CSV table of C-alpha atoms in Angstrom, one decimal:
chain,number,residue,atom,x,y,z
A,2,GLN,CA,-8.5,-16.3,-1.2
A,3,VAL,CA,-5.8,-13.7,-2.1
A,4,GLN,CA,-2.1,-14.0,-1.3
A,5,LEU,CA,-0.1,-10.8,-1.3
A,6,VAL,CA,3.7,-10.5,-1.5
A,7,GLU,CA,5.4,-7.1,-1.1
A,8,SER,CA,8.8,-6.2,-2.4
A,9,GLY,CA,11.0,-3.1,-3.0
A,10,GLY,CA,11.7,-1.9,0.5
A,11,GLY,CA,15.2,-1.0,1.6
A,12,LEU,CA,17.5,1.8,3.0
A,13,VAL,CA,17.4,5.2,1.4
A,14,GLN,CA,18.6,8.7,2.3
A,15,ALA,CA,16.2,11.4,3.0
A,16,GLY,CA,14.9,13.0,-0.2
A,17,GLY,CA,15.3,9.7,-2.1
A,18,SER,CA,12.7,7.5,-3.7
A,19,LEU,CA,11.6,3.9,-3.6
A,20,ARG,CA,8.9,2.0,-5.4
A,21,LEU,CA,7.1,-0.8,-3.5
A,22,SER,CA,5.3,-3.6,-5.4
A,23,CYS,CA,2.7,-6.0,-4.1
A,24,ALA,CA,2.0,-9.0,-6.2
A,25,ALA,CA,-1.3,-10.7,-5.7
A,26,SER,CA,-2.4,-14.3,-6.5
A,27,GLY,CA,-5.8,-15.1,-8.0
A,28,ARG,CA,-7.7,-14.4,-11.2
A,29,THR,CA,-10.0,-11.8,-9.8
A,30,PHE,CA,-7.5,-9.1,-8.7
A,31,SER,CA,-9.3,-6.4,-10.5
A,32,SER,CA,-12.3,-6.8,-8.2
A,33,TYR,CA,-10.4,-6.0,-5.1
A,34,ALA,CA,-9.7,-2.5,-3.8
A,35,MET,CA,-6.2,-2.3,-2.5
A,36,GLY,CA,-4.4,-0.4,0.2
A,37,TRP,CA,-1.0,0.4,1.6
A,38,PHE,CA,-0.5,0.7,5.3
A,39,ARG,CA,2.6,1.2,7.5
A,40,GLN,CA,3.7,0.5,11.0
A,41,ALA,CA,6.6,2.1,12.8
A,42,PRO,CA,8.1,0.6,16.0
A,43,GLY,CA,5.8,1.3,18.9
A,44,LYS,CA,3.1,2.7,16.9
A,45,GLU,CA,-0.2,1.5,15.5
A,46,ARG,CA,-0.6,0.5,11.8
A,47,GLU,CA,-1.7,3.6,9.8
A,48,PHE,CA,-3.2,4.2,6.5
A,49,VAL,CA,-1.0,5.4,3.7
A,50,ALA,CA,-2.9,5.1,0.4
A,51,ALA,CA,-5.7,3.2,-1.3
A,52,ILE,CA,-7.0,2.6,-4.8
A,53,SER,CA,-10.2,1.4,-6.3
A,54,TRP,CA,-10.7,-1.7,-8.4
A,55,ILE,CA,-9.7,-0.3,-11.8
A,56,GLY,CA,-7.6,2.5,-10.4
A,57,GLY,CA,-10.0,5.3,-11.1
A,58,ASN,CA,-10.0,6.6,-7.5
A,59,THR,CA,-7.1,7.0,-5.2
A,60,TYR,CA,-6.8,8.2,-1.6
A,61,TYR,CA,-3.9,9.3,0.5
A,62,ALA,CA,-3.0,10.1,4.1
A,63,ASP,CA,-2.3,13.8,4.5
A,64,SER,CA,1.3,13.0,5.6
A,65,VAL,CA,2.1,11.5,2.2
A,66,LYS,CA,-0.1,13.4,-0.2
A,67,GLY,CA,2.0,14.9,-3.0
A,68,ARG,CA,4.9,12.7,-2.3
A,69,PHE,CA,3.5,9.1,-2.7
A,70,THR,CA,1.6,7.7,-5.6
A,71,ILE,CA,-0.5,4.5,-5.6
A,72,SER,CA,-1.2,2.7,-8.9
A,73,ARG,CA,-2.1,-0.8,-10.1
A,74,ASP,CA,-1.7,-3.0,-13.1
A,75,ASN,CA,-4.5,-5.4,-13.2
A,76,ALA,CA,-2.9,-7.4,-16.1
A,77,LYS,CA,0.0,-8.0,-13.8
A,78,ASN,CA,-2.0,-8.5,-10.6
A,79,THR,CA,0.2,-5.9,-9.0
A,80,VAL,CA,-0.2,-2.7,-7.0
A,81,TYR,CA,2.6,-0.2,-6.6
A,82,LEU,CA,3.5,2.6,-4.2
A,83,GLN,CA,5.9,5.1,-5.6
A,84,MET,CA,7.5,7.1,-2.8
A,85,ASN,CA,9.3,10.3,-3.5
A,86,SER,CA,10.9,12.9,-1.2
A,87,LEU,CA,11.2,10.4,1.5
A,88,LYS,CA,11.6,11.6,5.1
A,89,PRO,CA,13.0,9.8,8.2
A,90,GLU,CA,9.5,9.7,9.6
A,91,ASP,CA,8.5,7.5,6.7
A,92,THR,CA,10.5,4.7,8.2
A,93,ALA,CA,8.2,1.7,8.9
A,94,VAL,CA,7.2,-1.7,7.7
A,95,TYR,CA,4.9,-1.2,4.8
A,96,TYR,CA,2.0,-3.6,4.2
A,97,CYS,CA,-0.3,-4.0,1.2
A,98,ALA,CA,-3.9,-5.2,1.8
A,99,ALA,CA,-6.9,-6.3,-0.1
A,100,ALA,CA,-10.4,-5.4,0.8
A,101,PRO,CA,-13.2,-7.9,0.5
A,102,GLN,CA,-14.2,-8.6,-3.1
A,103,PHE,CA,-16.2,-5.7,-4.6
A,104,ALA,CA,-15.8,-3.6,-1.4
A,105,PRO,CA,-14.8,0.0,-1.8
A,106,PRO,CA,-11.3,1.2,-0.7
A,107,SER,CA,-11.0,2.3,2.9
A,108,ARG,CA,-8.7,4.1,5.2
A,109,THR,CA,-9.3,1.6,8.0
A,110,THR,CA,-7.3,-1.5,8.7
A,111,ARG,CA,-10.3,-3.5,9.8
A,112,ASP,CA,-11.9,-3.1,6.4
A,113,TYR,CA,-9.2,-5.2,4.7
A,114,THR,CA,-9.3,-8.9,4.7
A,115,TYR,CA,-6.0,-10.0,3.2
A,116,TRP,CA,-2.5,-8.8,4.2
A,117,GLY,CA,1.0,-9.2,3.0
A,118,GLN,CA,3.9,-10.0,5.2
A,119,GLY,CA,5.4,-6.4,5.0
A,120,THR,CA,8.5,-4.9,3.6
A,121,GLN,CA,10.9,-2.6,5.6
A,122,VAL,CA,11.5,0.9,4.5
A,123,THR,CA,14.3,2.8,6.3
A,124,VAL,CA,15.0,6.5,5.6
A,125,SER,CA,18.2,7.9,7.0
A,126,SER,CA,18.7,11.5,7.8
């Protein structure tokens, strides 16, 4: 069982930056691929970024590539999402998720087993 708690959301002006954190419970964090997803009002939850177990491989949605960076610190059981050059269309609730143990990272919500409660990111124009 993995419990995930996101933090770091807030209100920022367009062009600004935020760093989201996702703290995970459990001793085997390093064996879980992690992902970030987001959901805007009236829209489906969409993939943002994912990272492999030890962080060697990262994946991004085209809409955030070059602006967002996913990373992880397995010693701290934490995954991060650094968001730069934010745009109003980045406004959403951001969720972190953990794939089943030893599963590869995925761009699909159904491939993730554990989810955090979400953190709101609002980008003003």
